[in-house]
Coordinates of C-alpha atoms and ligand atoms in Angstrom, one line a residue:
M845 CA 0.0 0.0 0.0
K846 CA 1.3 3.4 -0.9
I847 CA 0.7 6.6 1.3
I848 CA 0.8 9.7 -0.8
S849 CA 0.3 13.3 0.5
D850 CA 1.2 15.3 -2.7
V851 CA -1.6 16.0 -5.1
N852 CA 0.5 15.9 -8.3
E853 CA 2.3 12.7 -7.2
L854 CA -1.0 11.0 -6.6
K855 CA -2.4 12.1 -10.0
T856 CA 0.6 10.9 -11.8
Y857 CA 0.7 7.6 -9.9
L858 CA -3.0 7.0 -10.6
K859 CA -2.6 7.7 -14.3
T860 CA -0.2 4.8 -14.7
Q861 CA -2.9 2.5 -13.2
K862 CA -4.9 1.2 -16.1
K863 CA -7.5 -0.3 -13.6
T864 CA -10.9 0.6 -12.4
I865 CA -10.5 3.0 -9.6
G866 CA -12.7 2.9 -6.5
F867 CA -12.6 5.8 -4.2
V868 CA -13.6 6.1 -0.4
P869 CA -13.3 9.6 0.8
T870 CA -13.0 9.9 4.6
M871 CA -12.2 12.2 7.4
G872 CA -10.3 9.5 9.2
A873 CA -11.1 7.9 12.6
L874 CA -12.0 4.9 10.6
H875 CA -14.6 2.4 11.9
D876 CA -16.5 -0.6 10.6
G877 CA -18.8 1.7 8.6
H878 CA -15.7 2.9 6.6
L879 CA -14.6 -0.7 6.3
S880 CA -17.8 -1.7 4.7
L881 CA -17.3 1.1 2.1
I882 CA -13.8 -0.1 1.4
K883 CA -15.1 -3.7 1.1
E884 CA -17.5 -2.6 -1.5
A885 CA -15.0 -0.7 -3.3
K886 CA -12.7 -3.8 -3.3
K887 CA -15.6 -5.9 -4.6
G888 CA -16.5 -3.5 -7.5
C889 CA -12.9 -2.2 -8.5
E890 CA -9.4 -3.4 -9.3
F891 CA -7.7 -0.5 -7.4
V892 CA -8.9 1.3 -4.2
V893 CA -8.0 4.7 -3.0
V894 CA -9.0 6.0 0.4
S895 CA -8.5 9.7 1.3
I896 CA -8.1 10.8 4.9
F897 CA -8.6 14.5 5.2
V898 CA -10.4 16.4 8.0
N899 CA -12.0 19.0 5.8
P900 CA -12.0 22.4 7.5
T901 CA -14.6 24.0 5.2
Q902 CA -17.5 21.7 6.3
F903 CA -17.1 22.8 10.0
L904 CA -18.9 25.9 10.9
A905 CA -17.7 28.6 13.2
G906 CA -18.0 27.2 16.8
E907 CA -17.8 23.6 15.6
D908 CA -14.7 22.0 17.1
L909 CA -12.6 21.2 14.0
D910 CA -9.5 20.8 16.1
K911 CA -11.1 18.3 18.4
Y912 CA -12.0 16.1 15.5
P913 CA -10.4 12.7 16.3
S914 CA -7.3 12.2 14.3
R915 CA -5.8 8.7 14.3
N916 CA -3.7 8.5 11.2
D917 CA -1.4 5.7 12.3
A918 CA -4.3 3.5 13.3
D919 CA -6.2 4.4 10.1
I920 CA -3.2 3.6 7.9
K921 CA -3.0 0.1 9.5
I922 CA -6.8 -0.4 9.0
C923 CA -6.4 0.5 5.3
S924 CA -3.5 -1.7 4.9
F925 CA -5.3 -4.8 6.4
A926 CA -8.3 -4.0 4.3
G927 CA -6.3 -4.2 1.1
V928 CA -6.4 -0.6 0.1
D929 CA -3.9 0.4 -2.7
V930 CA -3.3 4.1 -1.9
V931 CA -4.0 6.2 1.0
F932 CA -4.2 9.9 0.1
L933 CA -3.2 12.0 3.2
P934 CA -3.0 15.6 2.1
Q935 CA -2.3 18.7 4.3
R936 CA -4.8 21.5 4.4
E937 CA -2.6 23.7 2.2
D938 CA -2.4 21.0 -0.4
I939 CA -6.2 21.1 -0.8
Y940 CA -7.0 24.8 -0.1
S941 CA -5.5 28.2 -0.7
S942 CA -6.3 31.6 0.7
D943 CA -8.7 32.7 -2.1
E944 CA -10.9 29.9 -3.1
V945 CA -13.4 29.0 -5.8
S946 CA -16.2 27.1 -4.0
I947 CA -19.3 25.2 -4.7
K948 CA -22.7 26.2 -3.2
S949 CA -25.1 23.6 -2.2
P950 CA -28.5 24.0 -3.8
N951 CA -30.9 26.5 -2.1
V952 CA -33.6 24.0 -1.3
R953 CA -32.0 20.6 -0.7
G954 CA -28.9 22.0 0.8
F955 CA -30.6 24.0 3.4
V956 CA -33.1 21.5 5.0
L957 CA -32.4 19.0 7.8
E958 CA -28.6 19.1 8.4
G959 CA -28.3 22.1 6.2
A960 CA -30.9 24.1 8.2
T961 CA -28.9 23.8 11.4
R962 CA -25.5 23.8 9.8
P963 CA -25.8 26.4 6.9
G964 CA -22.8 26.2 4.6
H965 CA -21.8 22.7 5.9
F966 CA -22.7 21.0 2.5
D967 CA -21.0 23.8 0.6
G968 CA -17.8 22.6 2.2
V969 CA -18.6 18.9 1.7
L970 CA -19.4 19.4 -2.1
T971 CA -16.3 21.6 -2.5
V972 CA -13.9 19.1 -1.1
V973 CA -15.6 16.1 -2.7
N974 CA -15.4 17.8 -6.1
K975 CA -11.7 18.6 -5.5
L976 CA -11.0 14.9 -4.4
F977 CA -12.8 13.6 -7.5
N978 CA -10.8 15.8 -9.7
I979 CA -7.5 14.6 -8.0
V980 CA -8.4 10.8 -7.9
N981 CA -10.6 10.7 -11.1
P982 CA -12.2 7.5 -9.8
D983 CA -14.6 5.3 -11.8
Y984 CA -16.7 4.7 -8.7
A985 CA -17.0 6.5 -5.3
Y986 CA -18.6 5.0 -2.2
F987 CA -20.7 6.8 0.3
G988 CA -22.8 5.7 3.3
K989 CA -26.5 5.7 3.3
K990 CA -26.3 6.9 6.9
D991 CA -25.3 10.4 5.7
A992 CA -28.3 10.4 3.4
Q993 CA -28.4 14.1 2.7
Q994 CA -24.7 14.2 1.9
L995 CA -25.1 11.2 -0.4
N996 CA -28.1 12.9 -2.1
L997 CA -26.3 16.2 -2.7
I998 CA -23.1 14.5 -3.9
S999 CA -25.2 12.5 -6.5
L1000 CA -26.9 15.8 -7.5
M1001 CA -23.5 17.5 -7.9
V1002 CA -22.2 14.6 -10.0
K1003 CA -25.3 14.9 -12.2
Q1004 CA -25.4 18.7 -12.5
L1005 CA -21.7 19.1 -13.1
F1006 CA -21.6 16.2 -15.5
L1007 CA -18.8 14.5 -13.4
D1008 CA -17.6 11.2 -14.7
V1009 CA -17.9 9.1 -11.5
I1010 CA -20.6 6.6 -10.5
I1011 CA -21.8 7.0 -6.9
I1012 CA -22.4 3.8 -5.0
P1013 CA -24.5 4.1 -1.9
V1014 CA -23.5 1.7 0.8
D1015 CA -25.8 0.3 3.6
T1016 CA -25.4 1.6 7.2
V1017 CA -23.4 -0.5 9.5
R1018 CA -25.0 -1.1 12.9
E1019 CA -23.8 -2.5 16.3
S1020 CA -25.6 -5.7 17.2
D1021 CA -28.1 -3.7 19.3
G1022 CA -28.9 -1.4 16.4
L1023 CA -26.8 1.7 17.0
A1024 CA -25.6 3.1 13.7
L1025 CA -21.8 3.4 13.6
S1026 CA -20.6 6.9 13.7
S1027 CA -17.3 8.7 14.6
R1028 CA -19.4 10.6 17.1
N1029 CA -20.4 7.5 19.1
I1030 CA -17.1 7.8 21.0
Y1031 CA -18.5 10.9 22.7
L1032 CA -21.4 8.9 24.4
S1033 CA -21.2 7.9 28.0
K1034 CA -22.5 4.4 28.9
E1035 CA -25.9 5.8 29.8
E1036 CA -26.1 8.0 26.7
R1037 CA -25.2 5.1 24.6
L1038 CA -28.3 3.3 25.9
E1039 CA -30.4 6.3 25.3
A1040 CA -29.1 6.5 21.8
L1041 CA -30.7 3.2 21.0
K1042 CA -34.1 5.0 20.9
I1043 CA -33.1 6.4 17.5
S1044 CA -32.7 3.1 15.7
R1045 CA -35.7 1.8 17.6
S1046 CA -37.8 4.6 16.3
L1047 CA -36.8 3.9 12.8
H1048 CA -37.5 0.2 13.2
E1049 CA -40.9 1.2 14.5
A1050 CA -41.5 3.2 11.3
S1051 CA -40.9 -0.1 9.3
K1052 CA -43.1 -2.1 11.6
M1053 CA -45.9 0.3 11.0
L1054 CA -45.7 -0.4 7.3
Q1055 CA -46.3 -4.1 8.1
K1056 CA -49.5 -2.9 9.8
N1057 CA -50.5 -1.0 6.6
I1058 CA -49.9 2.5 8.3
Y1059 CA -48.3 4.7 5.6
N1060 CA -49.4 8.1 6.9
S1061 CA -46.3 10.2 7.6
K1062 CA -47.9 12.1 10.5
E1063 CA -49.0 8.9 12.2
V1064 CA -45.6 7.4 11.8
K1065 CA -43.9 10.5 13.1
I1066 CA -46.2 10.5 16.2
E1067 CA -45.2 7.0 17.1
M1068 CA -41.5 7.7 16.5
K1069 CA -41.7 10.7 18.7
K1070 CA -43.0 8.5 21.6
I1071 CA -40.1 6.1 21.3
L1072 CA -37.6 9.0 21.1
A1073 CA -38.8 10.8 24.2
P1074 CA -37.3 12.4 26.2
L1075 CA -34.4 12.9 23.7
E1076 CA -34.3 16.4 22.1
I1077 CA -35.3 15.8 18.6
G1078 CA -33.6 17.9 15.9
Y1079 CA -35.9 16.5 13.2
I1080 CA -37.9 13.5 12.1
E1081 CA -38.6 13.7 8.4
I1082 CA -40.2 11.4 5.9
L1083 CA -38.9 12.2 2.4
N1084 CA -38.8 10.6 -1.0
R1085 CA -35.5 9.8 -2.5
D1086 CA -35.4 13.1 -4.1
F1087 CA -35.5 14.6 -0.7
E1088 CA -39.0 16.0 -1.0
M1089 CA -41.6 15.8 1.9
I1090 CA -44.3 13.1 1.4
K1091 CA -47.6 12.8 3.2
S1092 CA -47.5 9.1 3.1
I1093 CA -44.7 6.5 2.8
E1094 CA -44.0 5.2 -0.8
V1095 CA -42.5 1.8 -0.4
G1096 CA -39.2 1.7 -2.4
N1097 CA -38.9 5.4 -2.6
T1098 CA -38.8 6.7 1.1
I1099 CA -36.2 7.7 3.5
V1100 CA -37.1 8.3 7.1
L1101 CA -34.5 10.5 8.8
V1102 CA -33.9 11.3 12.5
E1103 CA -31.5 13.7 14.2
A1104 CA -31.5 13.7 18.0
L1105 CA -29.4 15.1 20.7
V1106 CA -28.0 12.5 23.1
G1107 CA -26.3 14.3 26.0
S1108 CA -24.3 16.9 23.9
T1109 CA -23.9 14.6 20.9
R1110 CA -26.0 15.2 17.8
L1111 CA -26.7 11.7 16.2
L1112 CA -28.2 11.0 12.8
D1113 CA -29.8 7.9 11.5
N1114 CA -32.2 6.9 8.8
I1115 CA -34.0 4.0 7.3
W1116 CA -34.7 3.5 3.6
L1117 CA -38.1 2.0 3.1
Ligands
LIG919 O1 -18.6 11.8 5.2 C1 -17.4 12.3 5.4 O2 -16.6 11.7 6.1 C2 -17.1 13.7 4.8 O3 -18.2 14.5 4.7 C3 -16.5 13.5 3.4 C4 -17.4 12.9 2.4 C5 -15.2 12.7 3.5 C6 -16.0 14.9 2.9 O4 -15.2 15.5 3.8

């Protein structure tokens, strides 16, 4: 496995590979969720690149960029065991300069849910992902369904900017008790971790309601709220795959999304129905 920090070195090296390239962009602190992206990339591609870059532009003022877990040595070992071909590990100044062209997320889809409480967050995500795509030039790029809005906006960017990469959504990885894996889970105390299970349970309840032929979004949300109590709910939304609100669940075209505060940790999860 090669570790490359320099943009031009990586570009030159990748040009010599006449193989299908699968790309997994990450911010490091790798867990089994990332590993499942890497596994999918290995299944679908001859050559796998993982980037590790804590992207400053997707953190808003007041969000603790400097406290974001950084474990490069462990992450590199994980990548090596997982059979990754190249780890791209740039410095901030390799990716950004002082006067930047940037991409704006769309006015509607970019400013609901996560975008409503973190305005500008997705501008940063799209900007860095676009840059990384231009550097790596992958055939396929892998993103978790857990960050459904990010996945949706990146797919939209690829379509609208006519980028030559195929986005592969990958299922959320869960602990055996249902908790969705997230880099933020390390902030949860034992008690909070138990409370956090209410999130996946509420989503499970939404799918159980379908089995009882209850499709009405309002009714589903009411039941979910009961399960989530007393957590502070950021949002419960029932959207179609184009991220539009729907009054009743359309099987095969619906995402139910939850954001809740557990202690001081904001957790996201969703279920695709
Ligand atoms: O999901 C993430 O880890 C980040 O948002 C991404 C896609 C690597 C961009 O920085």
